[in-house]
Every structure is written in structure tokens, then in C-alpha cells.
mmCIF file of C-alpha atoms and ligand atoms in Angstrom:
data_model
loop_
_atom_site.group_PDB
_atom_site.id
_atom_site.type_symbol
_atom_site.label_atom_id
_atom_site.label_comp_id
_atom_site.label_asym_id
_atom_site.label_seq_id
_atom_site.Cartn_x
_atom_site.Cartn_y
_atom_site.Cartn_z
ATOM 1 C CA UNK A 761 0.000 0.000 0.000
ATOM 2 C CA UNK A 762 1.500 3.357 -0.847
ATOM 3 C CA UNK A 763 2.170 6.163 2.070
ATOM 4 C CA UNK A 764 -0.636 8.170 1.228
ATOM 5 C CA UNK A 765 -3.177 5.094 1.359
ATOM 6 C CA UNK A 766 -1.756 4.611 4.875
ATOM 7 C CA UNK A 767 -1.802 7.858 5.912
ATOM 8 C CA UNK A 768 -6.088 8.125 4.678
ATOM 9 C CA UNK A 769 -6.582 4.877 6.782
ATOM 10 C CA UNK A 770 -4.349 6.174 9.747
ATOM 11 C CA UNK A 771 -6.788 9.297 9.205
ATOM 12 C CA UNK A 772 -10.129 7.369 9.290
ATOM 13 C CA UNK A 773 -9.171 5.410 12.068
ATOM 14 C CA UNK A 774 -8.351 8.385 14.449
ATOM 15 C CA UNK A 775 -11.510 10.092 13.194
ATOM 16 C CA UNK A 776 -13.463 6.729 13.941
ATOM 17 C CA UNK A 777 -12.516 6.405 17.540
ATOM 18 C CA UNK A 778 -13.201 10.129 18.559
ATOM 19 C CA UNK A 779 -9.257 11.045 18.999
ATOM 20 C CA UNK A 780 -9.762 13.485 15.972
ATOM 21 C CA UNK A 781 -12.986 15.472 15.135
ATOM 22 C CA UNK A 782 -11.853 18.926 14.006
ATOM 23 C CA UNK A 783 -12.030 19.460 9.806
ATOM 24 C CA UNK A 784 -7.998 21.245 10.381
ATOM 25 C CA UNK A 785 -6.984 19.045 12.445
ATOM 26 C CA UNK A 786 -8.212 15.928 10.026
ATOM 27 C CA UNK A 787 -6.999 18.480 7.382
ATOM 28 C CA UNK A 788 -3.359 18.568 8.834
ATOM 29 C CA UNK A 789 -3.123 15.314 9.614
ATOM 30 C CA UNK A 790 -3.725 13.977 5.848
ATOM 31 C CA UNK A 791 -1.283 16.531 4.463
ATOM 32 C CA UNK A 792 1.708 15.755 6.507
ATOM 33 C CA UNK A 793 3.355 12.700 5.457
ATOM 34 C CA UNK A 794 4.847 11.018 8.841
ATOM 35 C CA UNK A 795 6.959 9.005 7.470
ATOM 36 C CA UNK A 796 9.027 11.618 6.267
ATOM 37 C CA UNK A 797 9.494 12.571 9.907
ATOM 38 C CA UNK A 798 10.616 8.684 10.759
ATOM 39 C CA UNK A 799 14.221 6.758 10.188
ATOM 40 C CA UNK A 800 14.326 4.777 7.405
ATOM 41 C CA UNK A 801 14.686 1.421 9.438
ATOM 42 C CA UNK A 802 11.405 2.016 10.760
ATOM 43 C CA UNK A 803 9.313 3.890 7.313
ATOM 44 C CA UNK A 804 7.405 0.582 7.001
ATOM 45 C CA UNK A 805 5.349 1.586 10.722
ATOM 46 C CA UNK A 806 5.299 5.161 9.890
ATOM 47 C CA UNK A 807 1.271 4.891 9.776
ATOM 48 C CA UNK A 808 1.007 2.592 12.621
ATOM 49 C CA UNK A 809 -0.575 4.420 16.023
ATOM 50 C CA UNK A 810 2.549 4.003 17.828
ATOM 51 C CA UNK A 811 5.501 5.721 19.018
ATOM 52 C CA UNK A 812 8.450 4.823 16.927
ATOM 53 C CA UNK A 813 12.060 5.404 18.300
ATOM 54 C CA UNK A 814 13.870 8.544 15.937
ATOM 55 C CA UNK A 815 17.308 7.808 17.443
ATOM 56 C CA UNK A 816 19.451 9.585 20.423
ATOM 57 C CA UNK A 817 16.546 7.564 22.974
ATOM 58 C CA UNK A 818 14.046 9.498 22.303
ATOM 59 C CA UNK A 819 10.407 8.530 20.041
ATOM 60 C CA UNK A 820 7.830 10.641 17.809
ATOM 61 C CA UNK A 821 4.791 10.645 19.316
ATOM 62 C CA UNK A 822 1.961 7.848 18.693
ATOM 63 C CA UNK A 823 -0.679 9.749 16.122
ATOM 64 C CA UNK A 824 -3.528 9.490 18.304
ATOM 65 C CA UNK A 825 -1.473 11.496 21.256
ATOM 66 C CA UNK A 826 -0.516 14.048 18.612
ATOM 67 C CA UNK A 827 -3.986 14.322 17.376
ATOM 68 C CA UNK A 828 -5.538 14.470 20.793
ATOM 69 C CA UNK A 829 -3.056 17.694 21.796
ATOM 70 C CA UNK A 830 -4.030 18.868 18.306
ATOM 71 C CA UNK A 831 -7.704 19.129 19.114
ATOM 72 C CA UNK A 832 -6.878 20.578 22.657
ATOM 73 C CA UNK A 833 -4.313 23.287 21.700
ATOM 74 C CA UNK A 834 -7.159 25.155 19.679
ATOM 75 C CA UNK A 835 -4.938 26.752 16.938
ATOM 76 C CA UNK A 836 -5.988 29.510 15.068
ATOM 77 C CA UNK A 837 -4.349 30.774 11.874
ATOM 78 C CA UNK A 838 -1.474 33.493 12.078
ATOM 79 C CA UNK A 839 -0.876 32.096 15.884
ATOM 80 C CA UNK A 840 2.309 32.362 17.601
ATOM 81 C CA UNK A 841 2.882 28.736 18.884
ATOM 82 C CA UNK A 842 6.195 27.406 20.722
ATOM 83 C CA UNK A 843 6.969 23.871 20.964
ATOM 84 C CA UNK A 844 9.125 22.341 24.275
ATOM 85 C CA UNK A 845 10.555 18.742 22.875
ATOM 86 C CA UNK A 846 10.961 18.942 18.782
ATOM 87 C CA UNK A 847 11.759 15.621 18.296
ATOM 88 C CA UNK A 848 11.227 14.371 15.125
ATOM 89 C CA UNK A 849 9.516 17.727 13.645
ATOM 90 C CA UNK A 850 6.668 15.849 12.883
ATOM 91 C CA UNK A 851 4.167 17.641 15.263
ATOM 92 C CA UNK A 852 5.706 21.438 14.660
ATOM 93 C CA UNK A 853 4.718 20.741 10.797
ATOM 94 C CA UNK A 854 1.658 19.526 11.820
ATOM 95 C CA UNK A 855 1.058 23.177 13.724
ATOM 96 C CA UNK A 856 2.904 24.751 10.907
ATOM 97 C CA UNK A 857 0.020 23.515 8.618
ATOM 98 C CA UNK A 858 -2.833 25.058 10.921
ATOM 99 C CA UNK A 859 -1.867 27.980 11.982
ATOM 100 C CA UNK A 860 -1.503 28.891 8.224
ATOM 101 C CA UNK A 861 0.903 31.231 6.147
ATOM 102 C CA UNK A 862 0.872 34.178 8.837
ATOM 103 C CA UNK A 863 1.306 31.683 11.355
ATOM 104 C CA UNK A 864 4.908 30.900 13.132
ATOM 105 C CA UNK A 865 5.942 27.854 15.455
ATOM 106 C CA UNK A 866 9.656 27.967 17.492
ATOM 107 C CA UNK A 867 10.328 24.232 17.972
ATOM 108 C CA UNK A 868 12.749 23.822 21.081
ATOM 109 C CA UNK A 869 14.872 21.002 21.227
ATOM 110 C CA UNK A 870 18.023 20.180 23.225
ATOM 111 C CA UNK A 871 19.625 17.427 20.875
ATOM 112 C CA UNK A 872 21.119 18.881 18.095
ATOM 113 C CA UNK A 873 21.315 16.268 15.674
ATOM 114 C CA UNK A 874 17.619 15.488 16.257
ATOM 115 C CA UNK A 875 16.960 19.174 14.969
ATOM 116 C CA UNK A 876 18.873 19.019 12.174
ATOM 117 C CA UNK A 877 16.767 16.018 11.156
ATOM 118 C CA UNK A 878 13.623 18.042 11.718
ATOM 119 C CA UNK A 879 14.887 20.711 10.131
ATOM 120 C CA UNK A 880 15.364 18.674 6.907
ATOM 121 C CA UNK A 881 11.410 16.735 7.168
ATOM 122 C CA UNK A 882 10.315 20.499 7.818
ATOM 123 C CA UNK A 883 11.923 21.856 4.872
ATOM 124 C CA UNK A 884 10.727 18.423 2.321
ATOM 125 C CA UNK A 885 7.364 19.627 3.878
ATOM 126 C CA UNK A 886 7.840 22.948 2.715
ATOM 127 C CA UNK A 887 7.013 24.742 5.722
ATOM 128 C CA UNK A 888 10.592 26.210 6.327
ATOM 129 C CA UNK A 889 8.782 29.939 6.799
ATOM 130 C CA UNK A 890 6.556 28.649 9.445
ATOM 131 C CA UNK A 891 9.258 26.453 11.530
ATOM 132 C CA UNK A 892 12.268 27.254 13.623
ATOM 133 C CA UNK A 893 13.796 24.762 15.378
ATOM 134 C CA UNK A 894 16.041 25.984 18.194
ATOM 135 C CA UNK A 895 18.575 23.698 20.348
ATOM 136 C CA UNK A 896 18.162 24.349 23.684
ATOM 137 C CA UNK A 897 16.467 23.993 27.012
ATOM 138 C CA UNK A 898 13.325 24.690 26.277
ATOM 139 C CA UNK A 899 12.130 24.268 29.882
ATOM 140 C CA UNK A 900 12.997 27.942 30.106
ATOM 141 C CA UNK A 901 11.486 29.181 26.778
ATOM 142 C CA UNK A 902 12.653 31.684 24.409
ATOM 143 C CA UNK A 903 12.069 34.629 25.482
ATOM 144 C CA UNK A 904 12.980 36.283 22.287
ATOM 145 C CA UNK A 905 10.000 34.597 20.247
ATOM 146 C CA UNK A 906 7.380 35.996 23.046
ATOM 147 C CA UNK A 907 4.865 36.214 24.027
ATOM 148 C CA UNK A 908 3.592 33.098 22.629
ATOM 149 C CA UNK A 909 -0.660 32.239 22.251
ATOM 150 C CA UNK A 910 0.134 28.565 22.023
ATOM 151 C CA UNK A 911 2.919 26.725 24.205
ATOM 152 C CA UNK A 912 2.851 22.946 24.120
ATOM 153 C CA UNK A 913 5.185 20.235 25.873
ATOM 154 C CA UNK A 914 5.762 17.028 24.466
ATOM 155 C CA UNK A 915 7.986 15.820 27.263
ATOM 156 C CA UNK A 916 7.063 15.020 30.607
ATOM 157 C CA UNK A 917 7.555 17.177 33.821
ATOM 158 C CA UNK A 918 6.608 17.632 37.519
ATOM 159 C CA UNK A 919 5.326 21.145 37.504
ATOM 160 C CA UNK A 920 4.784 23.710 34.555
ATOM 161 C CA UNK A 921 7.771 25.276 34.404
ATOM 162 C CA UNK A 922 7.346 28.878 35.455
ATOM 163 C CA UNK A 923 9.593 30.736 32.285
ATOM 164 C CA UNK A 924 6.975 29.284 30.232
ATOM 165 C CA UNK A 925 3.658 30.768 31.967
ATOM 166 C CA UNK A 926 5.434 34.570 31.957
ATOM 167 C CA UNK A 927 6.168 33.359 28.124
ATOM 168 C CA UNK A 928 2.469 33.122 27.692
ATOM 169 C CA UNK A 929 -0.109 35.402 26.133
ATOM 170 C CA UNK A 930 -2.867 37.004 28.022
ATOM 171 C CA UNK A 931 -5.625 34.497 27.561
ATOM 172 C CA UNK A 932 -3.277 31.930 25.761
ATOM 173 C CA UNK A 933 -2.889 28.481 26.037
ATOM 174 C CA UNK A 934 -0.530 25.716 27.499
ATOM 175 C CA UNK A 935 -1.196 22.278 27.006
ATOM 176 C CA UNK A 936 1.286 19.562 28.839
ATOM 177 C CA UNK A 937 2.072 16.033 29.922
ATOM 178 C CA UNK A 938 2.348 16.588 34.465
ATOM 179 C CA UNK A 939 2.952 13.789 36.524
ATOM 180 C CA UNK A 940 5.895 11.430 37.137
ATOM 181 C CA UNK A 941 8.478 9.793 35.302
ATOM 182 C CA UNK A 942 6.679 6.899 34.119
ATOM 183 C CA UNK A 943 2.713 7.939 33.831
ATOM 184 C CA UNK A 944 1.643 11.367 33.371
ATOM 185 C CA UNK A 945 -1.876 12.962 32.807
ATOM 186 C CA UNK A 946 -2.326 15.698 29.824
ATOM 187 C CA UNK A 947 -3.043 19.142 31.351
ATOM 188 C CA UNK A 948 -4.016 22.499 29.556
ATOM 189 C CA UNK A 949 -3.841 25.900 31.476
ATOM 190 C CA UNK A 950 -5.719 28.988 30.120
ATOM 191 C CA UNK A 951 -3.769 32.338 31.235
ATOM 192 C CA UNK A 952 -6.260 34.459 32.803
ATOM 193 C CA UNK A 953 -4.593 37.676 34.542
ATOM 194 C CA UNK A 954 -2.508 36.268 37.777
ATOM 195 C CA UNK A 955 -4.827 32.998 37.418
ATOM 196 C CA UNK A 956 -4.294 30.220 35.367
ATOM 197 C CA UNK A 957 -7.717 28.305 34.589
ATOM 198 C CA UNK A 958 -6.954 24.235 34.553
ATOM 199 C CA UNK A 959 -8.130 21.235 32.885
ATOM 200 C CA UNK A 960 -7.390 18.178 32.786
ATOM 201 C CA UNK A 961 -7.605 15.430 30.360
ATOM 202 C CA UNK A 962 -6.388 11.505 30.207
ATOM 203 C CA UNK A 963 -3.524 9.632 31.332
ATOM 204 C CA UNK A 964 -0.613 9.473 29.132
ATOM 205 C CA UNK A 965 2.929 8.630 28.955
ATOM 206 C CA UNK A 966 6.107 10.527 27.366
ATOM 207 C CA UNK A 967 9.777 10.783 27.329
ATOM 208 C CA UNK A 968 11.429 13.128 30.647
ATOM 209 C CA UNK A 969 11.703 16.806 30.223
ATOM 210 C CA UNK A 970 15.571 17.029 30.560
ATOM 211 C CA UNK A 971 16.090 20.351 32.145
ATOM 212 C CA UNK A 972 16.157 23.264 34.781
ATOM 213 C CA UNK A 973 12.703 22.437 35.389
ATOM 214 C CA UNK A 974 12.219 18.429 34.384
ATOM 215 C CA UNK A 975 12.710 15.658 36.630
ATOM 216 C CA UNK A 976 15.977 15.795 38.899
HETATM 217 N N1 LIG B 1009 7.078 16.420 19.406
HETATM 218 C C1 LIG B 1009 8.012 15.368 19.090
HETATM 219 C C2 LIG B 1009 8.081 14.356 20.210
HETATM 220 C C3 LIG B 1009 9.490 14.148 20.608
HETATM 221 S S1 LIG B 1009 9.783 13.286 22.120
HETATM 222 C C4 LIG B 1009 7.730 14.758 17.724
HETATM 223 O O1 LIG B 1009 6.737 15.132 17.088
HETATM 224 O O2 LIG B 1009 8.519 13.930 17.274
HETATM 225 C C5 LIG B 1009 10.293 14.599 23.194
HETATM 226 C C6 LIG B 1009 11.551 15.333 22.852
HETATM 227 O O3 LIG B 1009 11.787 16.245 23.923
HETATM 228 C C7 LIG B 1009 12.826 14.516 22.729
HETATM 229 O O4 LIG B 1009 13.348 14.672 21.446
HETATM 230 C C8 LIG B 1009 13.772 15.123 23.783
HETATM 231 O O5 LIG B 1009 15.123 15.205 23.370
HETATM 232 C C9 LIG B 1009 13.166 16.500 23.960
HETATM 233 N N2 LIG B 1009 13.484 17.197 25.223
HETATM 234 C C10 LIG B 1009 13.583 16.698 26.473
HETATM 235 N N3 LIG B 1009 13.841 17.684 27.358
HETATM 236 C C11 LIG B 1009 13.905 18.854 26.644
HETATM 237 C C12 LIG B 1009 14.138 20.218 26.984
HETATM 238 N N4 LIG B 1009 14.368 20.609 28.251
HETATM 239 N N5 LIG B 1009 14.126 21.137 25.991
HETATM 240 C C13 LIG B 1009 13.891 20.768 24.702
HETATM 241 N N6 LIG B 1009 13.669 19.495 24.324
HETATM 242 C C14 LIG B 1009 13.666 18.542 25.273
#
């Protein structure tokens, strides 16, 4: 079957079990091609719903998790959205796509070569305006893309981490893995003045936040 028959079922199978509902996000999801965004060793699972190692110990994302923070983070076009834990690249482009032409993502993350990779996927996608990836901690932001409407995680922590709440827009959105180590639960804060309004969605479980504010 060729990629883009895998990537229409991967599509109808995340719509079928409610982890995708949005048209963009269903949009977004059947333009980027993931296994672009995968090693080569591993192309033949790109469309599975699993997390698939990309090298250095770390994984992309399973779709469903990706398209469940997609539906959450509430994009709209020309957003400014930053991105804690690059990775593969694979959800920036995916953010790239929906926040549109005027839009701009700053993917943080702290292994170089991993960027460079994502750099490369971002650029095949053609969404090199939308996308910088920057190698760093991104635990404590970057304070010269700010303030930011959209800031998501996609590495675990104990607590937000406080650089990224004063990174935040009035009214904006962060949307984040909290718990321990091992098991986490997804967790979106709404900046409201001094307060930040909580939710809290399902369990789920990602790679450590490696930094100033992950796990110690
Ligand atoms: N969003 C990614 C998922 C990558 S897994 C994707 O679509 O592929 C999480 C990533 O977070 C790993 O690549 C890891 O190296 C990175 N990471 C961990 N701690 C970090 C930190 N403090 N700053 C930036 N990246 C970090």
C-alpha cells in the first residue's frame, strides 16, 4: 500500500474512535506525510498508532497522542505557537500547517542532531517559513520569540515550568504532559490575569523533560 493510502486509513481510524474530530486538524493530519518525519529502518510503521524510536533515545509521538493535543491546543491561523521537545519535527509541521501562512511555530529542542533532522522533514514539507527549530532547554522558553498564544510540551515534567507561563499570552494556552516519570496525565492551562484556569484530560505517557525544570 503506498504512504498516502496509509496515511487516509491512519486518518479514518483516528476520526473513527473520537481522537480526531476537528475538519484542520483531520486536514493537517492527511497533508503531513509522517513518514518523512521517521528513520528509514522504521518507514514501514510510519502509519502505525505508535511511538516509533527517531534515534538519540528518544520517540515521535503515537498519532492518536498528537492528534488528541491537536484538538486541545485550539490553533488559530497566524498564531504564535512554541513547541518544548521537537523531536522528530513531525508535530511542529503539523502546527505549521494550521496555523496557516501568517502563522509561526519555534520548535525547542536540546539534541542537536535530532533538529537538524527536523529541520530537513520540515523543509521536504515545505514549511521552512513557518518552523524554527532551536537547540536548547526549552524548559525555560525563548524569550525572544514571546509572548507566545500557544505553548505545548511534548515531554514530561513535575510542575509547569514557570519561564513558560510569563512566556504566555494574556488568555493563551498551554497544554502539557504533568505527573511522574513513568505515567503522566495531559493538562491544559488557560492564562487568565494572575490565574491560570486548569483542565485536565487523560492519562498518558512521554519521554522526561531534561532540564532546569524536568525531573531531577
Ligand atoms: N514532538 C516530538 C516528540 C518528541 S519526544 C515529535 O513530534 O517527534 C520529546 C523530545 O523532547 C525529545 O526529542 C527530547 O530530546 C526532547 N526534550 C527533552 N527535554 C527537553 C528540553 N528541556 N528542551 C527541549 N527538548 C527537550
Amino acid at each position: 500500500m503506498s504512504y498516502e493510502k496509509e496515511r487516509e486509513r491512519m486518518v479514518a481510524n483516528l476520526r473513527m474512535v473520537g481522537h480526531i474530530k476537528s475538519r484542520e486538524v483531520v486536514e493537517a493530519m492527511r497533508a503531513i506525510p509522517r513518514h518523512v518525519f521517521v528513520p528509514e529502518s522504521a518507514r514501514s510503521s510510519a502509519y502505525h498508532d505508535t511511538p516509533l524510536p527517531i534515534g538519540e533515545g528518544q520517540t515521535i509521538s503515537a498519532p492518536h497522542m498528537v492528534g488528541i493535543m491537536l484538538e486541545r491546543l485550539d490553533l488559530k491561523k497566524g498564531q504564535n505557537v512554541f513547541e518544548v521537545g521537537g523531536g522528530s519535527g513531525y508535530h511542529a509541521a503539523l502546527v505549521a500547517h494550521m496555523v496557516g501562512e501568517k502563522g509561526r511555530i519555534i520548535s525547542m529542542e536540546r539534541i542537536e542532531v535530532l533538529a537538524e533532522r527536523a529541520r530537513k522533514a520540515i523543509e521536504e514539507c515545505g514549511l521552512r517559513e513557518r518552523v524554527a527549530v532551536v537547540v536548547g532547554d526549552g524548559s525555560l522558553g525563548w524569550e525572544k520569540g514571546a509572548p507566545y498564544d500557544r505553548i505545548f510540551i511534548t515531554c514530561a515534567s513535575p510542575e509547569i515550568p514557570p519561564p513558560l507561563v510569563d512566556q504566555l499570552k494574556e488568555g493563551g494556552k498551554l497544554l502539557t504532559p504533568l505527573g511522574s516519570r513513568y505515567l503522566q496525565t495531559l493538562v491544559q492551562v488557560e492564562k487568565k490575569g494572575k490565574k491560570l484556569k486548569r483542565k485536565t484530560y487523560g492519562g498518558c505517557v512521554f519521554v522526561p523533560l531534561v532540564g532546569e525544570y524536568g525531573f531531577s
